C-alpha atoms as a PDB file:
ATOM      1  CA  MET A   1     111.145  50.959 247.505  1.00  0.00           C
ATOM      2  CA  ALA A   2     113.797  53.134 248.549  1.00  0.00           C
ATOM      3  CA  LEU A   3     112.542  55.547 246.190  1.00  0.00           C
ATOM      4  CA  ALA A   4     109.252  54.917 247.925  1.00  0.00           C
ATOM      5  CA  ARG A   5     111.102  56.386 251.500  1.00  0.00           C
ATOM      6  CA  GLU A   6     113.071  59.247 249.988  1.00  0.00           C
ATOM      7  CA  ASP A   7     109.338  61.045 249.103  1.00  0.00           C
ATOM      8  CA  ILE A   8     110.148  61.362 245.203  1.00  0.00           C
ATOM      9  CA  ASN A   9     106.310  62.454 242.983  1.00  0.00           C
ATOM     10  CA  PHE A  10     106.793  60.216 239.951  1.00  0.00           C
ATOM     11  CA  GLU A  11     104.213  62.192 238.261  1.00  0.00           C
ATOM     12  CA  ASN A  12     106.778  65.700 239.206  1.00  0.00           C
ATOM     13  CA  ILE A  13     109.400  63.976 237.694  1.00  0.00           C
ATOM     14  CA  LYS A  14     107.047  62.871 234.568  1.00  0.00           C
ATOM     15  CA  ARG A  15     105.722  66.268 234.546  1.00  0.00           C
ATOM     16  CA  GLU A  16     109.152  67.698 234.329  1.00  0.00           C
ATOM     17  CA  ALA A  17     109.974  64.653 231.060  1.00  0.00           C
ATOM     18  CA  ASP A  18     106.696  66.101 229.766  1.00  0.00           C
ATOM     19  CA  VAL A  19     107.596  69.272 229.763  1.00  0.00           C
ATOM     20  CA  GLU A  20     111.941  68.565 228.968  1.00  0.00           C
ATOM     21  CA  MET A  21     110.433  66.830 225.704  1.00  0.00           C
ATOM     22  CA  LEU A  22     107.772  69.661 225.028  1.00  0.00           C
ATOM     23  CA  VAL A  23     110.103  72.593 225.245  1.00  0.00           C
ATOM     24  CA  LYS A  24     112.300  69.937 222.349  1.00  0.00           C
ATOM     25  CA  ASN A  25     110.062  69.489 220.162  1.00  0.00           C
ATOM     26  CA  MET A  26     109.798  73.575 220.295  1.00  0.00           C
ATOM     27  CA  VAL A  27     113.340  74.331 219.677  1.00  0.00           C
ATOM     28  CA  GLN A  28     113.194  71.498 216.999  1.00  0.00           C
ATOM     29  CA  THR A  29     110.170  73.094 215.595  1.00  0.00           C
ATOM     30  CA  ASN A  30     111.597  77.493 215.737  1.00  0.00           C
ATOM     31  CA  ASN A  31     114.914  75.297 213.869  1.00  0.00           C
ATOM     32  CA  MET A  32     112.243  74.232 211.373  1.00  0.00           C
ATOM     33  CA  ILE A  33     110.202  77.178 210.529  1.00  0.00           C
ATOM     34  CA  ALA A  34     113.653  79.582 210.628  1.00  0.00           C
ATOM     35  CA  HIS A  35     115.024  77.378 207.841  1.00  0.00           C
ATOM     36  CA  LEU A  36     112.282  77.258 206.002  1.00  0.00           C
ATOM     37  CA  LYS A  37     111.965  80.956 206.150  1.00  0.00           C
ATOM     38  CA  ASP A  38     115.372  80.955 204.942  1.00  0.00           C
ATOM     39  CA  GLU A  39     114.020  78.469 201.635  1.00  0.00           C
ATOM     40  CA  GLN A  40     111.223  81.320 201.161  1.00  0.00           C
ATOM     41  CA  PHE A  41     113.710  83.963 201.756  1.00  0.00           C
ATOM     42  CA  GLU A  42     116.074  81.832 198.230  1.00  0.00           C
ATOM     43  CA  MET A  43     112.671  81.383 196.455  1.00  0.00           C
ATOM     44  CA  ARG A  44     111.954  84.253 196.072  1.00  0.00           C
ATOM     45  CA  ASN A  45     115.141  86.282 195.761  1.00  0.00           C
ATOM     46  CA  GLU A  46     115.572  83.440 193.000  1.00  0.00           C
ATOM     47  CA  ILE A  47     111.747  83.968 191.648  1.00  0.00           C
ATOM     48  CA  LYS A  48     112.874  88.245 191.183  1.00  0.00           C
ATOM     49  CA  ARG A  49     115.702  87.586 189.813  1.00  0.00           C
ATOM     50  CA  ARG A  50     114.345  85.158 186.894  1.00  0.00           C
ATOM     51  CA  ASP A  51     111.062  88.364 186.661  1.00  0.00           C
ATOM     52  CA  GLU A  52     114.334  90.371 185.588  1.00  0.00           C
ATOM     53  CA  THR A  53     116.352  87.960 183.250  1.00  0.00           C
ATOM     54  CA  ILE A  54     112.012  87.256 181.569  1.00  0.00           C
ATOM     55  CA  SER A  55     112.397  91.624 181.407  1.00  0.00           C
ATOM     56  CA  LYS A  56     115.280  91.666 180.026  1.00  0.00           C
ATOM     57  CA  LEU A  57     115.020  89.286 176.947  1.00  0.00           C
ATOM     58  CA  GLU A  58     111.310  90.823 176.610  1.00  0.00           C
ATOM     59  CA  ASP A  59     112.709  93.818 176.103  1.00  0.00           C
ATOM     60  CA  ASP A  60     115.575  92.366 173.191  1.00  0.00           C
ATOM     61  CA  ILE A  61     113.565  90.836 171.581  1.00  0.00           C
ATOM     62  CA  ARG A  62     110.980  94.445 170.960  1.00  0.00           C
ATOM     63  CA  LYS A  63     114.669  96.250 170.202  1.00  0.00           C
ATOM     64  CA  ASP A  64     115.370  92.669 167.644  1.00  0.00           C
ATOM     65  CA  LYS A  65     112.243  93.783 166.343  1.00  0.00           C
ATOM     66  CA  ARG A  66     112.707  97.238 165.834  1.00  0.00           C
ATOM     67  CA  TRP A  67     116.042  96.338 164.210  1.00  0.00           C
ATOM     68  CA  ASN A  68     114.786  93.803 161.658  1.00  0.00           C
ATOM     69  CA  MET A  69     111.819  95.636 160.800  1.00  0.00           C
ATOM     70  CA  LEU A  70     113.966  99.095 159.911  1.00  0.00           C
ATOM     71  CA  TRP A  71     115.950  96.801 158.500  1.00  0.00           C
ATOM     72  CA  GLN A  72     113.773  94.969 156.552  1.00  0.00           C
ATOM     73  CA  ASN A  73     112.210  98.102 155.648  1.00  0.00           C
ATOM     74  CA  SER A  74     115.585  99.245 154.043  1.00  0.00           C
ATOM     75  CA  LEU A  75     116.299  96.260 152.611  1.00  0.00           C
ATOM     76  CA  GLU A  76     112.473  96.555 150.563  1.00  0.00           C
ATOM     77  CA  ASP A  77     113.823  99.890 149.933  1.00  0.00           C
ATOM     78  CA  ASN A  78     116.530  99.062 148.045  1.00  0.00           C
ATOM     79  CA  ILE A  79     115.314  95.659 146.080  1.00  0.00           C
ATOM     80  CA  ASP A  80     112.671  98.316 144.447  1.00  0.00           C
ATOM     81  CA  LYS A  81     115.573 101.120 143.817  1.00  0.00           C
ATOM     82  CA  THR A  82     117.595  98.185 141.985  1.00  0.00           C
ATOM     83  CA  GLN A  83     114.836  96.843 140.636  1.00  0.00           C
ATOM     84  CA  ILE A  84     113.345 101.208 138.930  1.00  0.00           C
ATOM     85  CA  LEU A  85     118.178 101.350 138.012  1.00  0.00           C
ATOM     86  CA  VAL A  86     117.580  97.257 136.480  1.00  0.00           C
ATOM     87  CA  PHE A  87     114.827  98.507 134.421  1.00  0.00           C
ATOM     88  CA  VAL A  88     115.975 101.404 133.540  1.00  0.00           C
ATOM     89  CA  VAL A  89     119.121 100.259 132.554  1.00  0.00           C
ATOM     90  CA  GLY A  90     117.358  97.794 130.452  1.00  0.00           C
ATOM     91  CA  LEU A  91     115.674  99.979 128.782  1.00  0.00           C
ATOM     92  CA  ILE A  92     118.047 101.755 127.752  1.00  0.00           C
ATOM     93  CA  ASN A  93     120.348  98.796 126.896  1.00  0.00           C
ATOM     94  CA  GLY A  94     116.859  97.975 124.845  1.00  0.00           C
ATOM     95  CA  LEU A  95     116.705 101.049 123.223  1.00  0.00           C
ATOM     96  CA  PHE A  96     120.314 101.607 122.124  1.00  0.00           C
ATOM     97  CA  THR A  97     120.647  98.357 120.636  1.00  0.00           C
ATOM     98  CA  PHE A  98     117.503  99.485 118.878  1.00  0.00           C
ATOM     99  CA  PHE A  99     118.726 101.784 117.771  1.00  0.00           C
ATOM    100  CA  MET A 100     122.677 100.945 116.836  1.00  0.00           C
ATOM    101  CA  SER A 101     120.773  97.871 114.945  1.00  0.00           C
ATOM    102  CA  ARG A 102     119.618 100.597 111.611  1.00  0.00           C
END
């Protein structure tokens, strides 16, 4: 009753409360959006770091494959030469043994 005598308009109070609540919600929403943008930025940076790491690993794999192929070719060449050398030494040994036995 005392409020009615002082001409307090409940509709204005209600509107002000609604506006205040909307402003609080908007501030919370803006804070949440800013937080999500920060997380999105961090995730993008993490994805870039992972892509760079994957790229480096792929380069390392290519280099290792190339070195392995070169090493394998070198070993095959050495094996071929060693087989020929063993065959020649065996042939000479066989001939030497044949002539020595006569």
